[in-house]
CSV table of C-alpha atoms in Angstrom, one decimal:
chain,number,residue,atom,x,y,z
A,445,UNK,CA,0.0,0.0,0.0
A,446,UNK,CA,1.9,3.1,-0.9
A,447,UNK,CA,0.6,5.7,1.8
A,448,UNK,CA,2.2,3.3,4.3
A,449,UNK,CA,5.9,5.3,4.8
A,450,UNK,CA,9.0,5.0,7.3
A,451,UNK,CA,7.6,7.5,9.6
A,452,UNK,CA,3.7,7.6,9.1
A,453,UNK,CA,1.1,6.7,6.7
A,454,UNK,CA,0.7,9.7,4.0
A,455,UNK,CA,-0.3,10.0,0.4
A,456,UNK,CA,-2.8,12.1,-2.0
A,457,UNK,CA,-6.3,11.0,-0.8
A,458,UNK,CA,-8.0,9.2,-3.2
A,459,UNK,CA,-5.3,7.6,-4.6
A,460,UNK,CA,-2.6,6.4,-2.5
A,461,UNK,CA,-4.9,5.8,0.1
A,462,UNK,CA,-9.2,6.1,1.1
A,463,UNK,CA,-12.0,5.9,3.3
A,464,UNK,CA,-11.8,2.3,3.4
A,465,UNK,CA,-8.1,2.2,4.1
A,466,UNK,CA,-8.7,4.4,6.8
A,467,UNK,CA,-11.8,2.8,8.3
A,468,UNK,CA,-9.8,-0.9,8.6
A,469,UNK,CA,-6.9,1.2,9.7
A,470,UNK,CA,-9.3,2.3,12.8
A,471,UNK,CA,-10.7,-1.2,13.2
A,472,UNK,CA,-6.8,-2.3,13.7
A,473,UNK,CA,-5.5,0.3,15.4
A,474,UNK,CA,-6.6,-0.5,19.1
A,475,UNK,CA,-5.7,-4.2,18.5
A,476,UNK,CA,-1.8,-3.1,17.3
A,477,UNK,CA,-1.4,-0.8,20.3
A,478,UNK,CA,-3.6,-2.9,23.2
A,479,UNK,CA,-5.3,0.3,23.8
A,480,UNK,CA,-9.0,0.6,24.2
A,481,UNK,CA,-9.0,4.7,23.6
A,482,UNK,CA,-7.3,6.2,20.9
A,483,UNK,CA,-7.0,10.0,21.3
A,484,UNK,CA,-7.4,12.0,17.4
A,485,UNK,CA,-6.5,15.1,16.2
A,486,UNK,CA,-6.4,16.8,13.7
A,487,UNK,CA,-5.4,19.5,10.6
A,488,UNK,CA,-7.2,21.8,8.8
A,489,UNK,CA,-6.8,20.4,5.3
A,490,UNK,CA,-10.4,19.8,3.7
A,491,UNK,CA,-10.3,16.0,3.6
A,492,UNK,CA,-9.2,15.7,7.4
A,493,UNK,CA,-13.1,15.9,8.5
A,494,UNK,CA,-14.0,13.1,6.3
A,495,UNK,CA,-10.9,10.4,7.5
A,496,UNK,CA,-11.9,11.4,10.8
A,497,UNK,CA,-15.1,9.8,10.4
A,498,UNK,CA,-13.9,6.5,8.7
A,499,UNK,CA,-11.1,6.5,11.2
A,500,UNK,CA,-13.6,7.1,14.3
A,501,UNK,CA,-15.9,4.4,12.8
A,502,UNK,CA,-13.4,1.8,12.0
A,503,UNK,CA,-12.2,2.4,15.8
A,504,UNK,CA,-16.0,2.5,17.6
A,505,UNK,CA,-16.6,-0.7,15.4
A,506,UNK,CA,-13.5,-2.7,17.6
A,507,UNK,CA,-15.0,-1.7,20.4
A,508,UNK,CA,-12.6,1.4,21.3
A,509,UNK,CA,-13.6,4.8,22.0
A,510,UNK,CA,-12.2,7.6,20.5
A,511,UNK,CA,-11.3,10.7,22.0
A,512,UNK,CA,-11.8,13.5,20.0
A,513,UNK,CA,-9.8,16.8,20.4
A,514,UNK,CA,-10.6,18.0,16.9
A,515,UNK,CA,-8.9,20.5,15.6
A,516,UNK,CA,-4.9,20.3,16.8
A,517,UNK,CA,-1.2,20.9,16.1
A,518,UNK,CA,0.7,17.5,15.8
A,519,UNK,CA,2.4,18.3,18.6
A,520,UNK,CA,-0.8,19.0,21.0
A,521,UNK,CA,-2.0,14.9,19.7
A,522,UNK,CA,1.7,14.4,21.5
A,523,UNK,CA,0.7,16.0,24.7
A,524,UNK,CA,-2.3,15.0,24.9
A,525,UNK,CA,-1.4,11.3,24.4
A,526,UNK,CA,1.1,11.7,27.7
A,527,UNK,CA,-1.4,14.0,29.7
A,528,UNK,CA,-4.4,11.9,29.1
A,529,UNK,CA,-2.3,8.5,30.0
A,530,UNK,CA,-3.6,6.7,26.4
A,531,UNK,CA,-2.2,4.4,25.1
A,532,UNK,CA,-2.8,5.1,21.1
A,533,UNK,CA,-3.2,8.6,19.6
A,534,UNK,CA,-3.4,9.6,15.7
A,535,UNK,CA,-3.1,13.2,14.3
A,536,UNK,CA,-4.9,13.7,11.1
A,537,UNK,CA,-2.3,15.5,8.9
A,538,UNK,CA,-0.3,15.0,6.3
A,539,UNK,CA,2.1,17.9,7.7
A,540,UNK,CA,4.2,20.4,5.2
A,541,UNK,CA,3.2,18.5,2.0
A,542,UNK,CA,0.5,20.2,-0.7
A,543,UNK,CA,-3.4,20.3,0.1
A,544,UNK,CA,-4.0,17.0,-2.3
A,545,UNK,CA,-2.4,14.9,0.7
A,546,UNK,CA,-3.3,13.9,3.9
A,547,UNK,CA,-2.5,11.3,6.4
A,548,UNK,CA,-1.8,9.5,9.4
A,549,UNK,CA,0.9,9.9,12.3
A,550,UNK,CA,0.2,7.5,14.8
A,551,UNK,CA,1.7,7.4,18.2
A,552,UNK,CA,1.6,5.0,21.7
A,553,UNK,CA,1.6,5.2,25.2
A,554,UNK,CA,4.1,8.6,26.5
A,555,UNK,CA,3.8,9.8,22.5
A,556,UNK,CA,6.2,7.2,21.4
A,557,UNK,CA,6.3,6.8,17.9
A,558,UNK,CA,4.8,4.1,15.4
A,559,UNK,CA,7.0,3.8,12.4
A,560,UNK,CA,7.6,0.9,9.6
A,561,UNK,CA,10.0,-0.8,12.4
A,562,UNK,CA,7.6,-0.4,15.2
A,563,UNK,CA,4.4,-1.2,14.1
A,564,UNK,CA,3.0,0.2,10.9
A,565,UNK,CA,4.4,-2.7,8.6
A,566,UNK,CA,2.3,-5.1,11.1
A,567,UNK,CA,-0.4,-2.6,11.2
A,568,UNK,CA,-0.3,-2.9,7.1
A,569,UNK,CA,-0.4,-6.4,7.2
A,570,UNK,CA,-3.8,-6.5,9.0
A,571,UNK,CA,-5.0,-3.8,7.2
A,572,UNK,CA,-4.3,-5.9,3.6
A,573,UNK,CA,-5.9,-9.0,5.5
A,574,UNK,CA,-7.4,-9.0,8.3
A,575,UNK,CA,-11.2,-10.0,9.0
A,576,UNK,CA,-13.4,-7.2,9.9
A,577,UNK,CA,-16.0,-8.4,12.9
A,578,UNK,CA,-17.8,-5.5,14.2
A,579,UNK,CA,-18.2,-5.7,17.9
A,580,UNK,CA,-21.1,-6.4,20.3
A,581,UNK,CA,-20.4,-3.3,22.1
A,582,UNK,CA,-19.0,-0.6,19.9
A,583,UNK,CA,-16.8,2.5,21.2
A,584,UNK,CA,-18.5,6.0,21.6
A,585,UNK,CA,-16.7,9.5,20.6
A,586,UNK,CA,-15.8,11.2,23.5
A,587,UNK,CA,-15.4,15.0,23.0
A,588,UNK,CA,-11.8,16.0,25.0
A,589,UNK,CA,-10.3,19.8,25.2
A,590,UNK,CA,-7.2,19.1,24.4
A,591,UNK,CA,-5.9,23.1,23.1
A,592,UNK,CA,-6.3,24.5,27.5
A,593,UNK,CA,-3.9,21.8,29.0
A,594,UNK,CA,-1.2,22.0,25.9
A,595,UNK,CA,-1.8,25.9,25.9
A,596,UNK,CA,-1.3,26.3,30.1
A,597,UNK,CA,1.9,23.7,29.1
A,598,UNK,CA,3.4,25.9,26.5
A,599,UNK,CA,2.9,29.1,28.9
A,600,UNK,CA,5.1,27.6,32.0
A,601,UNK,CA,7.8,29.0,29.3
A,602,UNK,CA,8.8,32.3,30.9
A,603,UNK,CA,8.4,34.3,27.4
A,604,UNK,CA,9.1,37.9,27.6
A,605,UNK,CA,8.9,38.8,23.8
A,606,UNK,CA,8.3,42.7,24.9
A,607,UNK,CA,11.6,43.7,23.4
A,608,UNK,CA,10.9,42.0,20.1
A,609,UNK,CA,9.5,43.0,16.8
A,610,UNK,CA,8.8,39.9,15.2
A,611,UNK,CA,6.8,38.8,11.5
A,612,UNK,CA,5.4,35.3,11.8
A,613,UNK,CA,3.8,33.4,8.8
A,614,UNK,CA,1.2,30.7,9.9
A,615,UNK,CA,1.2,28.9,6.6
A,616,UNK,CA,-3.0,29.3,7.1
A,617,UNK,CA,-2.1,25.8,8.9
A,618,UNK,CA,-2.8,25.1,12.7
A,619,UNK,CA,-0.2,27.2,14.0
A,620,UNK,CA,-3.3,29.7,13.8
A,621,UNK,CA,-4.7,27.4,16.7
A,622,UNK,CA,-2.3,29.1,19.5
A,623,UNK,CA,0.6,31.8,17.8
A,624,UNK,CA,-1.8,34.8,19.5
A,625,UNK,CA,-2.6,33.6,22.9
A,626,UNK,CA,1.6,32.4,22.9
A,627,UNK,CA,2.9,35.2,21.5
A,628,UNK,CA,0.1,38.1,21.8
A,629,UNK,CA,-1.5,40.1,19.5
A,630,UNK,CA,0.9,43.1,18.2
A,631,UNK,CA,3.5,40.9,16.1
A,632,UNK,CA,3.2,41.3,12.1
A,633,UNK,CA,0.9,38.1,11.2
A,634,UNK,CA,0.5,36.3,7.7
A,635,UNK,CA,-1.5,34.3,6.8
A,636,UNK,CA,-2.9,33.8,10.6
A,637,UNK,CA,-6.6,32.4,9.5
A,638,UNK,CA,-7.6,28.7,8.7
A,639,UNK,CA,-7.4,27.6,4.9
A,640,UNK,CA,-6.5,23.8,3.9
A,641,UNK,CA,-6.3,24.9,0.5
A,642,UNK,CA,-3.2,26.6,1.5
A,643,UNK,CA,-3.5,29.8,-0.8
A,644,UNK,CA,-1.1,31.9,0.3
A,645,UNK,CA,1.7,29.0,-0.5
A,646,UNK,CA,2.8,25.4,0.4
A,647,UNK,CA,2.7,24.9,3.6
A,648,UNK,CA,6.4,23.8,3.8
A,649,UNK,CA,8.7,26.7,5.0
A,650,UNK,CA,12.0,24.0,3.8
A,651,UNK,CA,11.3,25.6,0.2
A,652,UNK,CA,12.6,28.6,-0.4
A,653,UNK,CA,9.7,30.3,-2.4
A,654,UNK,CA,7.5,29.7,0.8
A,655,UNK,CA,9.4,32.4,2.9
A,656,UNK,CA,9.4,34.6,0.1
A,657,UNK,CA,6.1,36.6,1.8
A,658,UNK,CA,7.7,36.8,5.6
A,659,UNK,CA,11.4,37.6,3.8
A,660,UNK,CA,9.4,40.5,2.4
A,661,UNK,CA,7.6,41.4,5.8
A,662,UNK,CA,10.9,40.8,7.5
A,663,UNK,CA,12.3,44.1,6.0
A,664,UNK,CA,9.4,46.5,5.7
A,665,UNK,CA,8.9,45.8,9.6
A,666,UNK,CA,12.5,45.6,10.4
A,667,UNK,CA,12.0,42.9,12.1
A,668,UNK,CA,14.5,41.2,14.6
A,669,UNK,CA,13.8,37.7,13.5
A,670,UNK,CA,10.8,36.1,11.2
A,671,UNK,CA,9.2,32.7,12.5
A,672,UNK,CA,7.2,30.3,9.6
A,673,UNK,CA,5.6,27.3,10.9
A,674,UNK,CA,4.5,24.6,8.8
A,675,UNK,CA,1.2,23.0,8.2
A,676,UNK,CA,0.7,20.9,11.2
A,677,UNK,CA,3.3,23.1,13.6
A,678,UNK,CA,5.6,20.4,14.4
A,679,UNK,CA,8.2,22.4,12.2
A,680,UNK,CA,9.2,25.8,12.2
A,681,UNK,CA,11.9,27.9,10.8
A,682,UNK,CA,13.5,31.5,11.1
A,683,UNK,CA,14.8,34.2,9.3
A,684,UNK,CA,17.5,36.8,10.0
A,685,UNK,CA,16.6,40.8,10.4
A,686,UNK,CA,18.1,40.6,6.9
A,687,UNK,CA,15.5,38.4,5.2
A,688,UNK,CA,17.7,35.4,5.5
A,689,UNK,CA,16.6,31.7,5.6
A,690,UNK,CA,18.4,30.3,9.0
A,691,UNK,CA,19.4,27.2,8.0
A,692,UNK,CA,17.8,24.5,10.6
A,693,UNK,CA,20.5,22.7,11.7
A,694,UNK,CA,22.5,26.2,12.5
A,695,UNK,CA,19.2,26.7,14.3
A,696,UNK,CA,20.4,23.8,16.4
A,697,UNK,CA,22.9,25.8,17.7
A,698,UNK,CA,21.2,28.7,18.7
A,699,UNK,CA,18.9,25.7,20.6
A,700,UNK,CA,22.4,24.7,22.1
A,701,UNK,CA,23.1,28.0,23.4
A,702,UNK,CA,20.2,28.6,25.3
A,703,UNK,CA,20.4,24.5,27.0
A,704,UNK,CA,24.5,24.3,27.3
A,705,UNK,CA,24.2,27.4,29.3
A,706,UNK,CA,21.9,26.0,31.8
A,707,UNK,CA,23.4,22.2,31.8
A,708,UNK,CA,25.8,20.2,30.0
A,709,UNK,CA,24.8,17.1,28.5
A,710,UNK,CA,24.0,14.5,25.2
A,711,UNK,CA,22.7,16.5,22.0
A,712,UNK,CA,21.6,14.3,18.8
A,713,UNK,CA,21.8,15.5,15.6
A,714,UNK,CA,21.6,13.9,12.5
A,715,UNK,CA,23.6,12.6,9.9
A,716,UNK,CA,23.4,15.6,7.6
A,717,UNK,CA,24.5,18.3,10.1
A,718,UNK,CA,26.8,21.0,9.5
A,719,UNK,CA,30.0,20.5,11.2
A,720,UNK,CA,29.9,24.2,12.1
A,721,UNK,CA,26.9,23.2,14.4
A,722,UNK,CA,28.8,20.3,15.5
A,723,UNK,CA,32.1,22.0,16.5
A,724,UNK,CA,30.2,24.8,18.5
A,725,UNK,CA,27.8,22.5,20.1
A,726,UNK,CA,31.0,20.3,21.5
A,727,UNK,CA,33.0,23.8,22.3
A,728,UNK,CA,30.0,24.5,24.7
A,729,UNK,CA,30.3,21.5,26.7
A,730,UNK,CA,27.5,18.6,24.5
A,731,UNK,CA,28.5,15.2,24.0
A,732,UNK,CA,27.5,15.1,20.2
A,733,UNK,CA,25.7,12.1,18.8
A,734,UNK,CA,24.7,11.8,15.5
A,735,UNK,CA,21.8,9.4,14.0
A,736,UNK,CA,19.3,8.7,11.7
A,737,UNK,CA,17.0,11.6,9.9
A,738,UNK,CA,13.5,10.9,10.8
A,739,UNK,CA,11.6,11.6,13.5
A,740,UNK,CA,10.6,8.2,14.3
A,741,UNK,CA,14.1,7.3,14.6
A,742,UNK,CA,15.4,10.8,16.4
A,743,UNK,CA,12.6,10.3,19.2
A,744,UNK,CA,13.3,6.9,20.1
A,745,UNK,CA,17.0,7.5,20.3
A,746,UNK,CA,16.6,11.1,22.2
A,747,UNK,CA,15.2,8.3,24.9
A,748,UNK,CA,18.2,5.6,24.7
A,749,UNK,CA,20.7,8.4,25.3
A,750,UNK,CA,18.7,10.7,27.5
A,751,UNK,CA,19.8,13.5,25.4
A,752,UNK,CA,18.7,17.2,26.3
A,753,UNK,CA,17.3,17.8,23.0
A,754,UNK,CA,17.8,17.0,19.4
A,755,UNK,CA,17.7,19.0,15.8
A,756,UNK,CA,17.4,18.1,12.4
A,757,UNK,CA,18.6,19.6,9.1
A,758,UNK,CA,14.4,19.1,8.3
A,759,UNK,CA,13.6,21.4,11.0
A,760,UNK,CA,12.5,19.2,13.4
A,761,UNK,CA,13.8,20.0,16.9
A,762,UNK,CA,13.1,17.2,19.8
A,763,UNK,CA,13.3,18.0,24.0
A,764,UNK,CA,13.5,16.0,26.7
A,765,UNK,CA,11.2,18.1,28.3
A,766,UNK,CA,8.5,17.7,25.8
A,767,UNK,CA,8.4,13.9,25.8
A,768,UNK,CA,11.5,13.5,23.9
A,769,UNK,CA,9.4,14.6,20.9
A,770,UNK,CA,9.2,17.6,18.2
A,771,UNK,CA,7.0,21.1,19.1
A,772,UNK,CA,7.3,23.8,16.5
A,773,UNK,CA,6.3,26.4,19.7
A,774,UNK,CA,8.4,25.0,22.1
A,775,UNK,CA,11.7,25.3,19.9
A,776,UNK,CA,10.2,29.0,18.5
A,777,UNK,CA,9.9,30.1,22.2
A,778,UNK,CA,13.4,29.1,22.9
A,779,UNK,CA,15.0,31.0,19.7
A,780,UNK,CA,12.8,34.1,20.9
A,781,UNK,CA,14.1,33.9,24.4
A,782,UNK,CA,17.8,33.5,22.8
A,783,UNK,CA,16.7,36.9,20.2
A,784,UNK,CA,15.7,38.5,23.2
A,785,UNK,CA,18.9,37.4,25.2
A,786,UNK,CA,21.5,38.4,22.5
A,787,UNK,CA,19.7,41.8,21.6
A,788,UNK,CA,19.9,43.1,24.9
A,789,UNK,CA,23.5,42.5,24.4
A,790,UNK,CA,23.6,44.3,21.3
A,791,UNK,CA,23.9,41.5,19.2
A,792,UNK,CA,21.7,40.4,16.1
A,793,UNK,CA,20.3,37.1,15.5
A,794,UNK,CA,22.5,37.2,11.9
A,795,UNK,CA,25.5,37.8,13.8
A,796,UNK,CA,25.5,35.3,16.2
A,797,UNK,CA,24.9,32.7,13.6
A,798,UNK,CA,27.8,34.0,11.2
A,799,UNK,CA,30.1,33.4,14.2
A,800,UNK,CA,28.7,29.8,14.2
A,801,UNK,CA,29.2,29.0,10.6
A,802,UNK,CA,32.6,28.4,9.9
A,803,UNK,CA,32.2,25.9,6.9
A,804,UNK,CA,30.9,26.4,3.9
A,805,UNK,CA,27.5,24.5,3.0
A,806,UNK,CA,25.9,23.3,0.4
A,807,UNK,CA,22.6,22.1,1.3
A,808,UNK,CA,20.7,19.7,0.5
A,809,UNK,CA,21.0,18.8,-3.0
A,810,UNK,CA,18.3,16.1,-4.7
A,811,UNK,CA,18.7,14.3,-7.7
A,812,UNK,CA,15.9,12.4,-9.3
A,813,UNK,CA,17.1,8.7,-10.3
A,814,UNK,CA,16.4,5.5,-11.1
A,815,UNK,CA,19.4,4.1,-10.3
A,816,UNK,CA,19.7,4.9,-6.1
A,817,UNK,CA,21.7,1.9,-5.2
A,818,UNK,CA,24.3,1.5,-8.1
A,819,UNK,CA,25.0,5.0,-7.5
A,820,UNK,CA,25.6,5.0,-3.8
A,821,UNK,CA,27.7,1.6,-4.4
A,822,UNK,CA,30.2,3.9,-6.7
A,823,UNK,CA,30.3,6.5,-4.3
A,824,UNK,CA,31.4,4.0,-1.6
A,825,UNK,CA,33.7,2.4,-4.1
A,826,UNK,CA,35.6,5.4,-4.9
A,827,UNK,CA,35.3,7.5,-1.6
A,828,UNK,CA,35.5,4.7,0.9
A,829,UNK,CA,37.2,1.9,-0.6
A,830,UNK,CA,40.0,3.6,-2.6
A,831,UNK,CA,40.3,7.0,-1.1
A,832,UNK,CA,40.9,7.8,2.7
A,833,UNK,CA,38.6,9.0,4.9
A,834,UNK,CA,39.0,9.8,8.5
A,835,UNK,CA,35.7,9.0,9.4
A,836,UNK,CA,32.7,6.7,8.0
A,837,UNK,CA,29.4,6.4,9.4
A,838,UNK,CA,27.0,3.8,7.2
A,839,UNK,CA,23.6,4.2,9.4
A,840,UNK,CA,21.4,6.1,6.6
A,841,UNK,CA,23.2,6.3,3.4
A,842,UNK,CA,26.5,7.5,4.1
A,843,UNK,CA,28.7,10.2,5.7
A,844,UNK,CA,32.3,10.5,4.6
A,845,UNK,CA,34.4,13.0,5.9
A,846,UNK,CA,38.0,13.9,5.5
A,847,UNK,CA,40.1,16.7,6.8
A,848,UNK,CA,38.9,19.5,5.4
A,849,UNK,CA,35.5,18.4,3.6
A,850,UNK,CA,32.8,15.7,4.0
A,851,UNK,CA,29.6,14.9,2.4
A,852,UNK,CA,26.3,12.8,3.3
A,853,UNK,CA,24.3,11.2,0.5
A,854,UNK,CA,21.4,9.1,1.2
A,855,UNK,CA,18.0,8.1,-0.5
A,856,UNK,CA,14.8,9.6,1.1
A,857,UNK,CA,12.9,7.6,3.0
A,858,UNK,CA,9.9,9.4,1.7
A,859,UNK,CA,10.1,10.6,-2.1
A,860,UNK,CA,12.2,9.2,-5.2
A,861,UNK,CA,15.2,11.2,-4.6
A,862,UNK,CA,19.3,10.8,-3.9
A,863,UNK,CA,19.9,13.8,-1.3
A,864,UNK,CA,23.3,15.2,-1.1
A,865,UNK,CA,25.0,17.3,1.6
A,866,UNK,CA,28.3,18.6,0.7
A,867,UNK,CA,30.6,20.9,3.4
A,868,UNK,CA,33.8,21.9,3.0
A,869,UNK,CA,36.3,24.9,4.9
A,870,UNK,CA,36.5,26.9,2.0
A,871,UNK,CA,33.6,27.8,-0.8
A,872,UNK,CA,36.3,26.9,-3.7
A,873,UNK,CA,36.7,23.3,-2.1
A,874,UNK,CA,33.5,23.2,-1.6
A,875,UNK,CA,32.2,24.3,-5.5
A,876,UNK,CA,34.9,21.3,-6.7
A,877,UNK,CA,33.8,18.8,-4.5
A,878,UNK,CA,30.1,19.3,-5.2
A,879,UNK,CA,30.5,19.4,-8.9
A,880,UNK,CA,33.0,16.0,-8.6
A,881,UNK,CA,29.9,14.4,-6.7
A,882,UNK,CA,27.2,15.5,-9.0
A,883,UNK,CA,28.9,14.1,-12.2
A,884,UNK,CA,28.7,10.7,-10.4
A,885,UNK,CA,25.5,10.4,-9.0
A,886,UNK,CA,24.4,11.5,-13.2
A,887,UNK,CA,26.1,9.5,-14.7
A,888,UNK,CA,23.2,6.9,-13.4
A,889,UNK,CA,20.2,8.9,-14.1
């Protein structure tokens, strides 16, 4: 079934996936996770009303009830699911991608994550399968407020944002839900009402044409920062004074500074971060580890390590104190506080990050191709077996590094692509070894 992914289940609606899918995946649900409430939330896209109804049926008809926060960010479904002691949860969402899609993220008991390894292949199975007995006794919906706990959660955050002239762009997602009653009413808002057609632009601030409104409000407020939040507000990213796109896993450092300074401790990052977010985080007194992309992957190892937080190159940013899972608010109301922090001091939220960045970055870099693995096999041939590195890591695609460059490349977990990192300590280095990559990974296209 092809809206069954790594992380969640996700596709266009009506094609990869329908109300039948979802009703059977209700019915199965409460059976996969020995739970007999499942808590459901969900976005604001236009099909998200409709799969709640199969959903709630298919669960009702096991027997389960479902409790019913309706409209949420992902990660409220998360509090909720520890607050309310359940032990299955599902947000209705299919997060940054276009209005066409929708989907699934399901979650157990203390918001722990259901991926491909931990339950949605078996979940699959039953759905292809499995026998459909409606019981005796069916479930009953159960209307929960969900929005007052999370919201009197989120404001135990001492937030003093009266110093700060911010821009925030709510996508038209469910950022909308909270971003006032969190951050008050005198900041310069876009798109800050409800529209699942997403008119304004995709609800994925990653792409660079989606910031192109708050880049544009950045300057003609002057803004001291500008804060987009994706669809479902598990993500958010930032922009300079300057209109500039913060890259996320910098972002990670200005997370870094506000934790290291309180406590020292473990940090995860993943495979494709920047080393100048590494060498920082390490000179403030983290023990780095680096792991999987995902968030199915990051959460469950942010518990094995105990790590303070965690930050992804995707803009995801996890916290031990949020259940080891991902909160667009929570990781905006610590950049704020650090804004806040460093302006008092006279110092710009651009600055501070150009004295982290000390190697020069490529990004992310996707090539469509059919040929994934013969091309990842060459690069290993010529980059690990003939040539030297000083370090390999081999847990999702590969990271090579050598003295004075490195590069990641690995196949997404989620659409047909190769992705490439490339960082090196100067740009010219950098331009070579990107172009030396490329010409391999095309020469399989």
């Amino acid at each position: 079934m092809s809206a069954f992914k790594a992380y969640d289940i996700r596709g266009i609606y009506n094609k990869d996936f329908n109300k039948d899918t979802v009703y059977r995946i209700g019915y199965f649900l409460p059976t996969l996770l020995k739970s007999d409430v499942v808590l459901v939330g969900r976005d604001v896209r236009t099909t998200s009303n409709e799969i709640f109804t199969a959903l709630a049926q298919g669960i009702n008809d096991s027997g389960a009830d479902v409790w019913d926060i309706g409209l949420a960010t992902t990660p409220m479904v998360y509090y909720c699911t520890v607050h309310f002691q359940v032990g299955a949860s599902v947000q209705i969402t299919a997060s940054h991608n276009p209005a066409i899609y929708n989907g699934l993220k399901v979650s157990r008991s203390g918001a722990i994550p259901v991926g491909s390894d931990s339950g949605l292949k078996e979940l699959e199975q039953m759905v292809k399968e499995g026998a459909i007995v409606v019981a005796q006794k069916r479930g009953a919906i159960i209307e929960k407020d969900g929005k007052s706990p999370y919201l009197a959660f989120l404001k135990k955050f001492d937030l003093d944002l009266d110093s700060l002239n911010l821009s925030i762009d709510c996508s038209h997602g469910m950022a909308n839900l909270l971003v006032k009653e969190l951050f008050g009413d005198e900041h310069h808002y876009l798109w800050d009402h409800f529209d699942g057609t997403f008119p304004a632009h995709e609800p994925n601030p990653l792409e660079v044409e989606n910031c192109e409104d708050l880049k544009r409000a950045v300057i003609a407020n002057k803004s001291d920062i500008g804060v987009i939040f994706d669809g479902d507000a598990d993500r958010v990213m930032f922009l300079d004074e300057n209109g500039r796109f913060l890259q996320p896993d910098y972002v990670t450092a200005v997370i870094g500074h506000y934790y290291l300074s309180r406590e020292k401790g473990r940090v995860l990052i993943d495979i494709r971060t920047s080393r100048s977010t590494s060498e920082y985080l390490l000179q403030n007194g983290a023990e780095v580890h680096t792991w999987k992309v995902g968030h199915a992957f990051a959460k469950n190892k942010m518990r094995e390590l105990g790590a303070i937080f965690g930050g992804e190159l995707a803009g995801h940013y996890y916290f031990r104190d949020f259940f080891n899972c991902d909160s667009g608010f929570y990781a905006a109301m610590i950049v704020l506080s650090v804004t806040a922090e460093l302006k008092r001091k006279g110092i710009s939220i651009a600055s501070f990050i150009d004295s982290v960045v000390t190697w020069a970055n490529s990004g992310e870099i996707n090539f469509k191709l059919e040929e994934k693995d013969a091309a990842m096999a060459e690069l290993h041939r010529r980059y690990v077996t003939e040539a030297k590195p000083t370090t390999v890591m081999d847990f999702d695609g590969y990271r090579i590094e050598f003295p004075s460059w490195w590069f990641n490349v690995r196949k997404s977990n989620t659409e047909p692509y190769l992705r490439l990192v490339v960082e090196a300590q100067s740009q010219t280095e950098l331009e070579e070894k990107v172009n030396e990559l490329s010409a391999v990974i095309q020469s399989f296209k």
